[in-house]
Every structure is written in structure tokens, then in C-alpha cells.
N, CA, C and O atoms as a printed pandas DataFrame, in Angstrom:
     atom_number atom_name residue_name chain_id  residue_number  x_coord  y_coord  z_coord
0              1         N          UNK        A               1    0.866   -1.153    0.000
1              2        CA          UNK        A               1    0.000    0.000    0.000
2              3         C          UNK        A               1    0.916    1.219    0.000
3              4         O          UNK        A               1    1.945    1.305    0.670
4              5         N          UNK        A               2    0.444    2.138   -0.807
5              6        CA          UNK        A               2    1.713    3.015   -1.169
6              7         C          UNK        A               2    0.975    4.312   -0.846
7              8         O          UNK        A               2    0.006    4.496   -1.583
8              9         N          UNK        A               3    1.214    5.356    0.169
9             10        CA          UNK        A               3    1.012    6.995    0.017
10            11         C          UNK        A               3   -0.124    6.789    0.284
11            12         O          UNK        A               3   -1.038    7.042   -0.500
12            13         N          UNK        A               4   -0.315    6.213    1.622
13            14        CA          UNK        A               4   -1.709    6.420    2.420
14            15         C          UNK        A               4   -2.016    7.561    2.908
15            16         O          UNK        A               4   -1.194    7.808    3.790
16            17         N          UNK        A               5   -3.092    8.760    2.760
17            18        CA          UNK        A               5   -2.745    9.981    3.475
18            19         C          UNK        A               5   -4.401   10.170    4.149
19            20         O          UNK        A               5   -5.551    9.977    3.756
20            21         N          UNK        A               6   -3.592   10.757    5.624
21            22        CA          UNK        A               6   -4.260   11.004    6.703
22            23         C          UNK        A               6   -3.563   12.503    6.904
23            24         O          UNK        A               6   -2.434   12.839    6.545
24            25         N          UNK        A               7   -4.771   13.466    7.721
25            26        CA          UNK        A               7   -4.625   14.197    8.252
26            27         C          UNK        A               7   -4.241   13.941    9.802
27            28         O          UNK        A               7   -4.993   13.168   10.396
28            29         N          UNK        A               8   -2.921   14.618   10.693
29            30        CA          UNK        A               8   -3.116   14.023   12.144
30            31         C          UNK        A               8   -2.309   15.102   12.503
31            32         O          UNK        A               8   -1.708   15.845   11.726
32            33         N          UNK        A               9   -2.333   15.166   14.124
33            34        CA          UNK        A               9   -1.722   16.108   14.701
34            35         C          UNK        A               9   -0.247   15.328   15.217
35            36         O          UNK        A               9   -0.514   15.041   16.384
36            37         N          UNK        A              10    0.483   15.076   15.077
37            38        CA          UNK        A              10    1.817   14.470   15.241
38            39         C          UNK        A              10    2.931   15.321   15.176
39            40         O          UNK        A              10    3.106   16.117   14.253
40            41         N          UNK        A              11    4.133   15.090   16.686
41            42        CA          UNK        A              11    5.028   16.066   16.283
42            43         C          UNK        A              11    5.322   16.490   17.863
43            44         O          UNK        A              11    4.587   16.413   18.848
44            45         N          UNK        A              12    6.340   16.846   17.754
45            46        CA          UNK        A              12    7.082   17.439   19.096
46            47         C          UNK        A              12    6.570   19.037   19.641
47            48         O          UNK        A              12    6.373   19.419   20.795
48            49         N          UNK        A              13    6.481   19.560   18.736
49            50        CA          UNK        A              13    6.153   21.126   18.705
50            51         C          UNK        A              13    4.728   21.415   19.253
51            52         O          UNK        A              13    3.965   20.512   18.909
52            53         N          UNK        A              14    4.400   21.933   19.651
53            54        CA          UNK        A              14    2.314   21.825   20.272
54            55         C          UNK        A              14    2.171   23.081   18.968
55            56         O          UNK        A              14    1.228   23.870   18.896
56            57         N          UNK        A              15    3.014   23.043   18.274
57            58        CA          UNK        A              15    2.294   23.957   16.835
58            59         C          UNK        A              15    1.578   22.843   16.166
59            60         O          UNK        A              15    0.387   23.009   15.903
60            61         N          UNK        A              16    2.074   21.899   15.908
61            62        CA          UNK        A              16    2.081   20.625   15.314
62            63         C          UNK        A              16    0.867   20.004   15.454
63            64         O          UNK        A              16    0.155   19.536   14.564
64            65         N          UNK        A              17    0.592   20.051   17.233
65            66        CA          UNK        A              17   -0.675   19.577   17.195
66            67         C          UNK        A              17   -1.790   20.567   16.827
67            68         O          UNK        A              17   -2.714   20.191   16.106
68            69         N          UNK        A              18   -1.731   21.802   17.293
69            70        CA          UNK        A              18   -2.551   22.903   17.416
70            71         C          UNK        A              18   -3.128   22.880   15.907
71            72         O          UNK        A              18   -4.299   23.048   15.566
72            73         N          UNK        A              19   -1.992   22.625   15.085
73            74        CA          UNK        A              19   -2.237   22.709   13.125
74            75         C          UNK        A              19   -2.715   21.668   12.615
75            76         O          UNK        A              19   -3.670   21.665   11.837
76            77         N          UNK        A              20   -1.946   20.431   13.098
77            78        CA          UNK        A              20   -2.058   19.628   11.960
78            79         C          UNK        A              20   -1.588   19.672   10.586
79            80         O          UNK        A              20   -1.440   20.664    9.872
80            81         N          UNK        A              21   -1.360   18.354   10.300
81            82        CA          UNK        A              21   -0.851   18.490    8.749
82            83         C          UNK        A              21   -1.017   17.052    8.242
83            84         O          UNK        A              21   -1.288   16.132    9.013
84            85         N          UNK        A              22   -0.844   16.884    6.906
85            86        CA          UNK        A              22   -1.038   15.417    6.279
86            87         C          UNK        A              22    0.440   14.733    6.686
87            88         O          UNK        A              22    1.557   15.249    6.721
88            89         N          UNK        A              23    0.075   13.599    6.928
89            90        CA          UNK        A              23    0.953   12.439    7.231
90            91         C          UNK        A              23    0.698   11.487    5.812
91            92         O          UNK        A              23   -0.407   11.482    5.270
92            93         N          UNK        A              24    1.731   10.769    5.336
93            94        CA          UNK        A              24    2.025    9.986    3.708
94            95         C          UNK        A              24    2.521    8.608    4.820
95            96         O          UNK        A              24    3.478    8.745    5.582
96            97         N          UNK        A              25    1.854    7.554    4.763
97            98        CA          UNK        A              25    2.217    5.671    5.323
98            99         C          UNK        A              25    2.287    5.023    3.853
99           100         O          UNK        A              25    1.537    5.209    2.895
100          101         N          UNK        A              26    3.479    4.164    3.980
101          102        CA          UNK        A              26    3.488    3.080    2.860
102          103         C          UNK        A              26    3.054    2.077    4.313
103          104         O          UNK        A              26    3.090    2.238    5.533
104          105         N          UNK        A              27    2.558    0.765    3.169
105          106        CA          UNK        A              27    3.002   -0.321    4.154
106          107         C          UNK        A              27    3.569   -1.557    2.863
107          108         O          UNK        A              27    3.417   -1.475    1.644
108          109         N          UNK        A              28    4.023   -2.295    3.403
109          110        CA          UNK        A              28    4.896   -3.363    2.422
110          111         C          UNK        A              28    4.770   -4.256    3.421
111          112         O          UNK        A              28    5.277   -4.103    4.532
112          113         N          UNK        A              29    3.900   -5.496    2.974
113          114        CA          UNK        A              29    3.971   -6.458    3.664
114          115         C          UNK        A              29    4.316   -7.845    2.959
115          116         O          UNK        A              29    3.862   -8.169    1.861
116          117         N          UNK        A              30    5.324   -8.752    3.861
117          118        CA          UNK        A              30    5.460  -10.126    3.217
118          119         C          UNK        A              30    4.281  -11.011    4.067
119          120         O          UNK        A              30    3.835  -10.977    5.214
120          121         N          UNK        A              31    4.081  -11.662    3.087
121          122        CA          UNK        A              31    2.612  -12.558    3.962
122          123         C          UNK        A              31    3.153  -13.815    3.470
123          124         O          UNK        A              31    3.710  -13.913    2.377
124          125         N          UNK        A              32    2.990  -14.744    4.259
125          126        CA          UNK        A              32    3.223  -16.374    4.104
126          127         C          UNK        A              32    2.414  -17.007    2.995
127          128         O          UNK        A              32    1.206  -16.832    2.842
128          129         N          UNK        A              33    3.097  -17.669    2.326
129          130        CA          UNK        A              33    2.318  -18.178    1.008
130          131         C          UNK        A              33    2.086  -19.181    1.910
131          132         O          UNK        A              33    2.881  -19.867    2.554
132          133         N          UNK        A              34    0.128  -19.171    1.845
133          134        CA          UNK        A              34   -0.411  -20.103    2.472
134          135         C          UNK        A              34   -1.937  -20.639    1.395
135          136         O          UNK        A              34   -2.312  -19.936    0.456
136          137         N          UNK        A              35   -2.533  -21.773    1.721
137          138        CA          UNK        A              35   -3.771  -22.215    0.943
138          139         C          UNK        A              35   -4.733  -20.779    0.490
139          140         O          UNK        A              35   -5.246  -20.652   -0.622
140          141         N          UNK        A              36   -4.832  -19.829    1.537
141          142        CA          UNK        A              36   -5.875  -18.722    0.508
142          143         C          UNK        A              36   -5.234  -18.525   -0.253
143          144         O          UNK        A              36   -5.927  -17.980   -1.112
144          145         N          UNK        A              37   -3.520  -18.645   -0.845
145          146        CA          UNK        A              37   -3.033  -17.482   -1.822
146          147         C          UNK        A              37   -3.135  -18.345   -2.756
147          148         O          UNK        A              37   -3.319  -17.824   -3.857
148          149         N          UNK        A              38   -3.068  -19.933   -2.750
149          150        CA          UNK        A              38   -2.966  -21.334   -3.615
150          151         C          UNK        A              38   -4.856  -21.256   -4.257
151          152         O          UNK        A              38   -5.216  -21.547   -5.397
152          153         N          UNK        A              39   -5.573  -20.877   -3.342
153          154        CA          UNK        A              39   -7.231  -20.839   -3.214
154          155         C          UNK        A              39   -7.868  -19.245   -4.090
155          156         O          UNK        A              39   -8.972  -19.058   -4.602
156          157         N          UNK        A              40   -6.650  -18.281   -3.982
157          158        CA          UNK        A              40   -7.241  -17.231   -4.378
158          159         C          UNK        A              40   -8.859  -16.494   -3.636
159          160         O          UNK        A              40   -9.886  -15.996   -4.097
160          161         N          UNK        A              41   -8.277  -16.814   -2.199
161          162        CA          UNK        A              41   -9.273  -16.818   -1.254
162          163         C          UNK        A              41   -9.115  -15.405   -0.487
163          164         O          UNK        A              41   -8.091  -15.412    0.196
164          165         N          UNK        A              42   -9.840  -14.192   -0.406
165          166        CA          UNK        A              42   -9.653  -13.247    0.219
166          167         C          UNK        A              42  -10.054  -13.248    1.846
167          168         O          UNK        A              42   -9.727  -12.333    2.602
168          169         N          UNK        A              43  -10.863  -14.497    2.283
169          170        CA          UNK        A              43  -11.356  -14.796    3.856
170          171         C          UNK        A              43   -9.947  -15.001    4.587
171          172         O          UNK        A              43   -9.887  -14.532    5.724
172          173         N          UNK        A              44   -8.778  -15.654    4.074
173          174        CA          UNK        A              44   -7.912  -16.227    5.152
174          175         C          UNK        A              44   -6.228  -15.364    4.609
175          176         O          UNK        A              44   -5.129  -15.837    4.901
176          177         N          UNK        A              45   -6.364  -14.478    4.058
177          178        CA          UNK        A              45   -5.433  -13.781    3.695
178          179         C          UNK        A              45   -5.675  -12.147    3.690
179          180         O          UNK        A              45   -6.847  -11.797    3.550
180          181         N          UNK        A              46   -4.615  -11.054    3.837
181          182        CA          UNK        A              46   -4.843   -9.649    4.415
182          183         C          UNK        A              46   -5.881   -9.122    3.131
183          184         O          UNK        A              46   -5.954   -9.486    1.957
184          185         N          UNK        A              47   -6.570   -8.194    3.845
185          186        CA          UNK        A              47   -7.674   -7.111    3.492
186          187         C          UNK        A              47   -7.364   -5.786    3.457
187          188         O          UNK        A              47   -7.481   -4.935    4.339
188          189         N          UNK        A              48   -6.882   -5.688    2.144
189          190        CA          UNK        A              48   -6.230   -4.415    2.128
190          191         C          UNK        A              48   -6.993   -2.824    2.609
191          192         O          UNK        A              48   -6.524   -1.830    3.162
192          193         N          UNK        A              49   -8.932   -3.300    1.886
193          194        CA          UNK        A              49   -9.733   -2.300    2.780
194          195         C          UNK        A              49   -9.320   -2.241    4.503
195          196         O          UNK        A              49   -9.279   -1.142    5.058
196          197         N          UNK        A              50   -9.007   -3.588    5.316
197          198        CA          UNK        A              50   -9.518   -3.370    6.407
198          199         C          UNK        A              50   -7.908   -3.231    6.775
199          200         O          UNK        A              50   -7.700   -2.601    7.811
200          201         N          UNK        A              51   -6.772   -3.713    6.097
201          202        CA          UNK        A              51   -5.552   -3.236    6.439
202          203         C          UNK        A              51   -5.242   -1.715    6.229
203          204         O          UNK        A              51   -4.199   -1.215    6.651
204          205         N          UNK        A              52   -6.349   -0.893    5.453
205          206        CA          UNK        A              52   -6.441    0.800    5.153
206          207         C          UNK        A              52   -7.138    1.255    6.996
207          208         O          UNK        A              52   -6.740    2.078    7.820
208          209         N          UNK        A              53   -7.874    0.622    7.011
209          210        CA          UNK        A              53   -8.983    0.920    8.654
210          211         C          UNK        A              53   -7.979    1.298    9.455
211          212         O          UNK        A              53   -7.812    2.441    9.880
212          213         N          UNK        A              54   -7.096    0.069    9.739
213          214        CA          UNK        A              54   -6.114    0.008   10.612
214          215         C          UNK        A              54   -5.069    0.766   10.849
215          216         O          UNK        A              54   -4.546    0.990   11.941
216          217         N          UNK        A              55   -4.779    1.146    9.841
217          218        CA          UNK        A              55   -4.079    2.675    9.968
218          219         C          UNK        A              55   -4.195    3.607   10.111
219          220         O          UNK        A              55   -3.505    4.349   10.811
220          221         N          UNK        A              56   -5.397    3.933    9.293
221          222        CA          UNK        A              56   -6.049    4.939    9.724
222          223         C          UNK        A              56   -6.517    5.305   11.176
223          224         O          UNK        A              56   -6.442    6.423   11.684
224          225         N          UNK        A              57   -6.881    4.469   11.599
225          226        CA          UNK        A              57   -7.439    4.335   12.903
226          227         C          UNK        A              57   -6.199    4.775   13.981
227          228         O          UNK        A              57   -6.622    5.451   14.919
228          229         N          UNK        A              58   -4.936    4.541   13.999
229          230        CA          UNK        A              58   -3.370    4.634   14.213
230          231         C          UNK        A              58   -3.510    5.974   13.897
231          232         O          UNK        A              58   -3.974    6.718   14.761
232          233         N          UNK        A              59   -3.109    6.533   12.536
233          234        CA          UNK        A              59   -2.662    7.686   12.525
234          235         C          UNK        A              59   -3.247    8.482   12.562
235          236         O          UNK        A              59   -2.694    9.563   12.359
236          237         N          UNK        A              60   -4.689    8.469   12.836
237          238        CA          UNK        A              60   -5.662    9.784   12.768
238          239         C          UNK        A              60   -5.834    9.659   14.436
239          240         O          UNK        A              60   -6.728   10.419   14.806
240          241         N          UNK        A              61   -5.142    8.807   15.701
241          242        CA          UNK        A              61   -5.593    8.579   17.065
242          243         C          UNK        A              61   -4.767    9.432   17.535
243          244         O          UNK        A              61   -4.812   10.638   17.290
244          245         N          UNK        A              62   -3.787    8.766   18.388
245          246        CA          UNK        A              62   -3.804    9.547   19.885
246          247         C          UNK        A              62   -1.941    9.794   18.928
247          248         O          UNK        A              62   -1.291    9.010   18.237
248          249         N          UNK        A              63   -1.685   11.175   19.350
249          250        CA          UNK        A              63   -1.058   11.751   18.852
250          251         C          UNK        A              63    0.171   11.222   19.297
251          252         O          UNK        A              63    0.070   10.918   20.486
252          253         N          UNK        A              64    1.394   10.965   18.795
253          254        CA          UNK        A              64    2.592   10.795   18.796
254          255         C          UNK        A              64    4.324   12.159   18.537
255          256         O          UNK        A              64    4.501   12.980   17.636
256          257         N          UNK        A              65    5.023   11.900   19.472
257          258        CA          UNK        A              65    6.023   12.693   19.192
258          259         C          UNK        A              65    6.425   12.431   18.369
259          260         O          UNK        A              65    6.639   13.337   17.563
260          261         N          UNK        A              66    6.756   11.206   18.044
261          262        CA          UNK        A              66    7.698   10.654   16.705
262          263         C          UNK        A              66    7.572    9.668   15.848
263          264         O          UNK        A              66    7.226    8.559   16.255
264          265         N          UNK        A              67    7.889    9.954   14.213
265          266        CA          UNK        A              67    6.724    9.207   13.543
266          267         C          UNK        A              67    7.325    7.858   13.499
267          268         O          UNK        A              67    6.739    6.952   12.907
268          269         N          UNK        A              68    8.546    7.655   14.136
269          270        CA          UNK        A              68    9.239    6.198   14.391
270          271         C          UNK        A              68    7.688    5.836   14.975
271          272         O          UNK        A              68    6.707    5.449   14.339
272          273         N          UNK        A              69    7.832    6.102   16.399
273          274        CA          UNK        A              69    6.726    5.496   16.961
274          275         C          UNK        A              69    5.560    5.262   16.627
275          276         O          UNK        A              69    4.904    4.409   17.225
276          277         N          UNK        A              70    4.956    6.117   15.390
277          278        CA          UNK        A              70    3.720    6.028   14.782
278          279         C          UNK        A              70    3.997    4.893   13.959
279          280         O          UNK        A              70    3.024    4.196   13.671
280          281         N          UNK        A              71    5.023    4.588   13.556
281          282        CA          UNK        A              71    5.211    3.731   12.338
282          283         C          UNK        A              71    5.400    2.283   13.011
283          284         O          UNK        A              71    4.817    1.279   12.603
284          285         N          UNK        A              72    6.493    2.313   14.339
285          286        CA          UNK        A              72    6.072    0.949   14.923
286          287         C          UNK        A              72    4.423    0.625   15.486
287          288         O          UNK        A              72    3.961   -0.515   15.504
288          289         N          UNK        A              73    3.869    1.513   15.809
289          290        CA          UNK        A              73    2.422    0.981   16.381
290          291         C          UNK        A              73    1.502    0.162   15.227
291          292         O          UNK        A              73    0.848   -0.875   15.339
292          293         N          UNK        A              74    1.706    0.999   14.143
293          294        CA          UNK        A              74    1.145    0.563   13.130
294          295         C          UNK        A              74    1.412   -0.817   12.109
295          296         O          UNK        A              74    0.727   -1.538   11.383
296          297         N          UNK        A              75    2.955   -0.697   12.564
297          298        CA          UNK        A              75    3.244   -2.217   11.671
298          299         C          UNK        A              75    2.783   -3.480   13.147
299          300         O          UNK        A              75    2.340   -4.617   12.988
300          301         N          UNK        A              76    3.072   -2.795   14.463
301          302        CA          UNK        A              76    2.628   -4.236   15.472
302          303         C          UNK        A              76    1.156   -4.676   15.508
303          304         O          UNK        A              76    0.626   -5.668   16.008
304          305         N          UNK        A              77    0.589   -3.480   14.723
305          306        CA          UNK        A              77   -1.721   -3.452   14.737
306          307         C          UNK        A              77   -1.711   -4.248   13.577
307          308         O          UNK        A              77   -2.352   -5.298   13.541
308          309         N          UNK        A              78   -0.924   -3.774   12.454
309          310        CA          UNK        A              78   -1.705   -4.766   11.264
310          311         C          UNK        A              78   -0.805   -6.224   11.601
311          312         O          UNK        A              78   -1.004   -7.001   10.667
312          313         N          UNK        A              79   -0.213   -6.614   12.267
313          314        CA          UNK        A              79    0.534   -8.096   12.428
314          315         C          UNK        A              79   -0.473   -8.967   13.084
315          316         O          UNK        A              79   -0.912  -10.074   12.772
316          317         N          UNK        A              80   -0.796   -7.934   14.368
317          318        CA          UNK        A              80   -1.778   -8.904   15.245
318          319         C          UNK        A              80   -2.910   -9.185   14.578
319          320         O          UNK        A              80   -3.363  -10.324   14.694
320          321         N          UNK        A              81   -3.697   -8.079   13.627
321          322        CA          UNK        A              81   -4.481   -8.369   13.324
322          323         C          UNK        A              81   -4.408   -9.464   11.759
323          324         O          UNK        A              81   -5.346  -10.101   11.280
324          325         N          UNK        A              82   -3.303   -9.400   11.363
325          326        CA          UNK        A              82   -3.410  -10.599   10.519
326          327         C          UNK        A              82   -2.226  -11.577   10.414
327          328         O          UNK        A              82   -1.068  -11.298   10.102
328          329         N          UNK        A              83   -2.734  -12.758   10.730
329          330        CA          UNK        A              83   -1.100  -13.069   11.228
330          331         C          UNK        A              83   -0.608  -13.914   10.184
331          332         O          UNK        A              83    0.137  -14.859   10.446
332          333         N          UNK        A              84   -1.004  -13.619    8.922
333          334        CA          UNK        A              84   -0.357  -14.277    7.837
334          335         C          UNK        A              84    0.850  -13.535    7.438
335          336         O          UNK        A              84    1.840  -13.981    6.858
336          337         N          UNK        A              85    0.573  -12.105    7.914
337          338        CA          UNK        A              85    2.135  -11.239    7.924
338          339         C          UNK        A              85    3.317  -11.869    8.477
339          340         O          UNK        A              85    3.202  -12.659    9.414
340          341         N          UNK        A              86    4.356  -11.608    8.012
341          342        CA          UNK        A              86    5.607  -12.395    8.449
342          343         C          UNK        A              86    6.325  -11.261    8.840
343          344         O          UNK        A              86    7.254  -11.511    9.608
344          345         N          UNK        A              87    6.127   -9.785    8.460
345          346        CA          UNK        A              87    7.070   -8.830    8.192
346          347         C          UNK        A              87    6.352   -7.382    7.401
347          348         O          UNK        A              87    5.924   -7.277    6.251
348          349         N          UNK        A              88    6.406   -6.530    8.321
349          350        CA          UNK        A              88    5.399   -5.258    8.318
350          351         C          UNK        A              88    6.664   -4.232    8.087
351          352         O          UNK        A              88    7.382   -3.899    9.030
352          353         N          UNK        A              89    6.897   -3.698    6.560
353          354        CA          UNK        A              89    7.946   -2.434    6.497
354          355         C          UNK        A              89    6.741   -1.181    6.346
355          356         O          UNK        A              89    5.892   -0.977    5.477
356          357         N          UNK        A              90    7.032   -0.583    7.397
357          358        CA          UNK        A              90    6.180    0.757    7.803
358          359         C          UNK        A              90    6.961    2.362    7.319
359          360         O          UNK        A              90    7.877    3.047    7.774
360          361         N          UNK        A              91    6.326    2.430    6.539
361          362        CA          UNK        A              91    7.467    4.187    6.187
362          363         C          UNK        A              91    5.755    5.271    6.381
363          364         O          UNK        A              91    4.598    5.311    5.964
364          365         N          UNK        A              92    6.887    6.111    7.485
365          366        CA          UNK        A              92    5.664    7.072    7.242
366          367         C          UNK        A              92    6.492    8.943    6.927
367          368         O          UNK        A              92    7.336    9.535    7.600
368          369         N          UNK        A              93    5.837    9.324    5.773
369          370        CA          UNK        A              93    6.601   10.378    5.616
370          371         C          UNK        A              93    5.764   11.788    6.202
371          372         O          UNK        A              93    4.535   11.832    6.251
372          373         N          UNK        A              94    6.603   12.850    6.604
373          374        CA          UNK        A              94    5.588   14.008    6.992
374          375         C          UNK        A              94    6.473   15.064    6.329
375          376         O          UNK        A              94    7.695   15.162    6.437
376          377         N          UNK        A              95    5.582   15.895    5.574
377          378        CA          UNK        A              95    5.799   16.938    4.494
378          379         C          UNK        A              95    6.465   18.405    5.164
379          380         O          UNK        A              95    7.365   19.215    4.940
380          381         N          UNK        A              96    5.677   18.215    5.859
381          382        CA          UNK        A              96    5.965   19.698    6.693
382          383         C          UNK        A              96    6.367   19.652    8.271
383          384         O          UNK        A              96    5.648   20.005    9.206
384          385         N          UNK        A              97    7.817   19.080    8.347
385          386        CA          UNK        A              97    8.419   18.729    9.374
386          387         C          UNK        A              97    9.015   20.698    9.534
387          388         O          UNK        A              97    9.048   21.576    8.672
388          389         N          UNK        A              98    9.359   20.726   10.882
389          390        CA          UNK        A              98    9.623   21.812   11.606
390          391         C          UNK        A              98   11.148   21.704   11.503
391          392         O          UNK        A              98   11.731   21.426   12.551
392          393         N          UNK        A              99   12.137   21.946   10.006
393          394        CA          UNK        A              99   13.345   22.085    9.734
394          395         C          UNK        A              99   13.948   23.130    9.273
395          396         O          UNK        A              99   13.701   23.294    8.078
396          397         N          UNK        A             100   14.736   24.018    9.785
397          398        CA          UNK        A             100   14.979   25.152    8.955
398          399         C          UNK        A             100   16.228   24.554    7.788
399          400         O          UNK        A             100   17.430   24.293    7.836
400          401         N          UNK        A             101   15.222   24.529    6.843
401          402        CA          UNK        A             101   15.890   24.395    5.483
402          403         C          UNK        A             101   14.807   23.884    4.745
403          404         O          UNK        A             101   13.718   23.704    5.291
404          405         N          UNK        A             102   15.104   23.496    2.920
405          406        CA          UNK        A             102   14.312   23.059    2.175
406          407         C          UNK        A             102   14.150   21.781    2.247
407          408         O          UNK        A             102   15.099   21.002    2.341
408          409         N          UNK        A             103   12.862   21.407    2.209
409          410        CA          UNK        A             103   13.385   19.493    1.932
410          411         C          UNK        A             103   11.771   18.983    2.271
411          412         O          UNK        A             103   10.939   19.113    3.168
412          413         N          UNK        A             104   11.912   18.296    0.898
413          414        CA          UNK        A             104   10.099   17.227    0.499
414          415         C          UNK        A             104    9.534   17.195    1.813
415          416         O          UNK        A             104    8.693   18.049    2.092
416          417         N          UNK        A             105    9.797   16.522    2.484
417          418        CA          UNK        A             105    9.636   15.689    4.118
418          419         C          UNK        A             105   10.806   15.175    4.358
419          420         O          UNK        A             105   11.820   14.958    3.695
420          421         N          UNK        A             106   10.372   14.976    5.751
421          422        CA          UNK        A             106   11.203   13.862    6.308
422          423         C          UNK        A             106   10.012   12.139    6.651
423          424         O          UNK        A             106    8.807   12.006    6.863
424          425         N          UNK        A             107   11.065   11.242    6.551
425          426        CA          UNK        A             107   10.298   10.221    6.360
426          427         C          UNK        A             107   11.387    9.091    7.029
427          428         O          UNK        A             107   12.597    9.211    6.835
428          429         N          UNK        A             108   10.833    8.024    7.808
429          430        CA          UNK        A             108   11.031    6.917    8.972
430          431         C          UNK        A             108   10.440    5.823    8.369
431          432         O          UNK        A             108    9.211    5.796    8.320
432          433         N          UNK        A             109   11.308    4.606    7.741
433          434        CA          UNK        A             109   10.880    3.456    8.036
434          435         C          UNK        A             109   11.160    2.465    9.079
435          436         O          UNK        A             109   12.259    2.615    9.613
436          437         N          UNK        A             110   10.578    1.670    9.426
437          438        CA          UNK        A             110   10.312    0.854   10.332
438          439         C          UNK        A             110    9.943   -0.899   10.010
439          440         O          UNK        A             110    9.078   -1.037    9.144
440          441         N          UNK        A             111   10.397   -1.973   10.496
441          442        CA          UNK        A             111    9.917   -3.466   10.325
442          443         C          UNK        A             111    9.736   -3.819   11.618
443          444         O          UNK        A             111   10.237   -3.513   12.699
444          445         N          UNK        A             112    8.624   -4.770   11.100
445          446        CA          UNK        A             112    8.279   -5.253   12.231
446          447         C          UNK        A             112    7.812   -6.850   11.712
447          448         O          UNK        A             112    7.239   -6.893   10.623
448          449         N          UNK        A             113    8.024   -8.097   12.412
449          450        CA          UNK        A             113    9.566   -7.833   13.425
450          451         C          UNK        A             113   10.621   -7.113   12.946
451          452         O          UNK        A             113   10.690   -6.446   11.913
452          453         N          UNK        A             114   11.496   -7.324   13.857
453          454        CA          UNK        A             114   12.955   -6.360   13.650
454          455         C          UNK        A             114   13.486   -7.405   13.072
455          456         O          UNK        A             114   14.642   -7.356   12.650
């Protein structure tokens, strides 16, 4: 899932929260080749709608200093919730980081497991 975007208040600065700004999540997941993927079965293998919920639900919640930490919560929520994941690479980028200088975003990936 590539350039998931949520609005959230995230960030060290209480400007950050006070404003808000869009937050950008990839997620990249390896999932165990198991009988749904042999079955072409969407019941026993990830749901990319409900693997979208799950993040959302993460990054639009309870606000975080650092988007490391946003990015581990989010790869340990979609694991539990599907445990055909083997390996959750979490990148979350934020556009309008508080840097004096020019630059796209800054952006944190994360795996889970490690």
C-alpha cells in the first residue's frame, strides 16, 4: 500500500498539534504463502480495505512525538491483526516537518519484526 494519506496532529512542537498536517504511510507487507493465496481466497489472507482501517485508525488517534513510533504501532496493529504477515515495512513520511531548510519531508521506516 503506497502513500496512504491522513490528516493528524503528530510532532514534538504543540504547533504541530494545534495545526495539523497530512501524514504519507506506505506499508509493504510479506505474507506467508499459504492455501488462501494457492485458493485465491480473500477470507484467510490480508484485506487491504480493512488493512487501510487500521491505519487509519493509528494515525488519525492519539497523537505521537515521533513518527518512528507512529510507524512501529502501526506495523505491530496490522501483524496482530493478521497473522499471515511475516514482516510489516512501515514508512511514514511528513511533508511539513519543523526544519529550517528546504526538503520534500522527512520520512522513517520501520519493520516489524525487527
Amino acid at each position: 500500500m503506497k502513500n496512504c494519506a491522513f490528516f493528524a496532529r503528530h510532532g514534538v512542537l504543540d504547533e504541530e498539534e494545534t495545526l495539523g498536517q497530512r501524514f504519507y504511510v506506505d506499508a509493504v507487507l510479506t505474507v506467508e504463502p499459504a492455501k488462501a493465496l494457492e485458493t485465491d481466497s480473500i477470507e484467510s489472507t490480508v484485506d487491504y480495505g480493512v488493512a487501510f482501517k487500521v491505519i487509519e485508525r493509528i494515525v488519525t488517534g492519539e497523537r505521537r512525538y515521533l513518527i518512528e513510533a507512529l510507524a512501529l504501532e502501526v506495523a505491530k496493529a496490522l501483524a496482530d491483526r493478521f497473522p499471515q504477515i511475516r514482516r510489516a515495512e512501515i514508512t511514514v513520511r511528513k511533508p511539513n516537518a519543523p526544519v529550517a531548510g528546504v526538503l520534500d519531508h522527512v520520512e522513517v521506516t520501520v519493520a516489524w519484526p525487527a
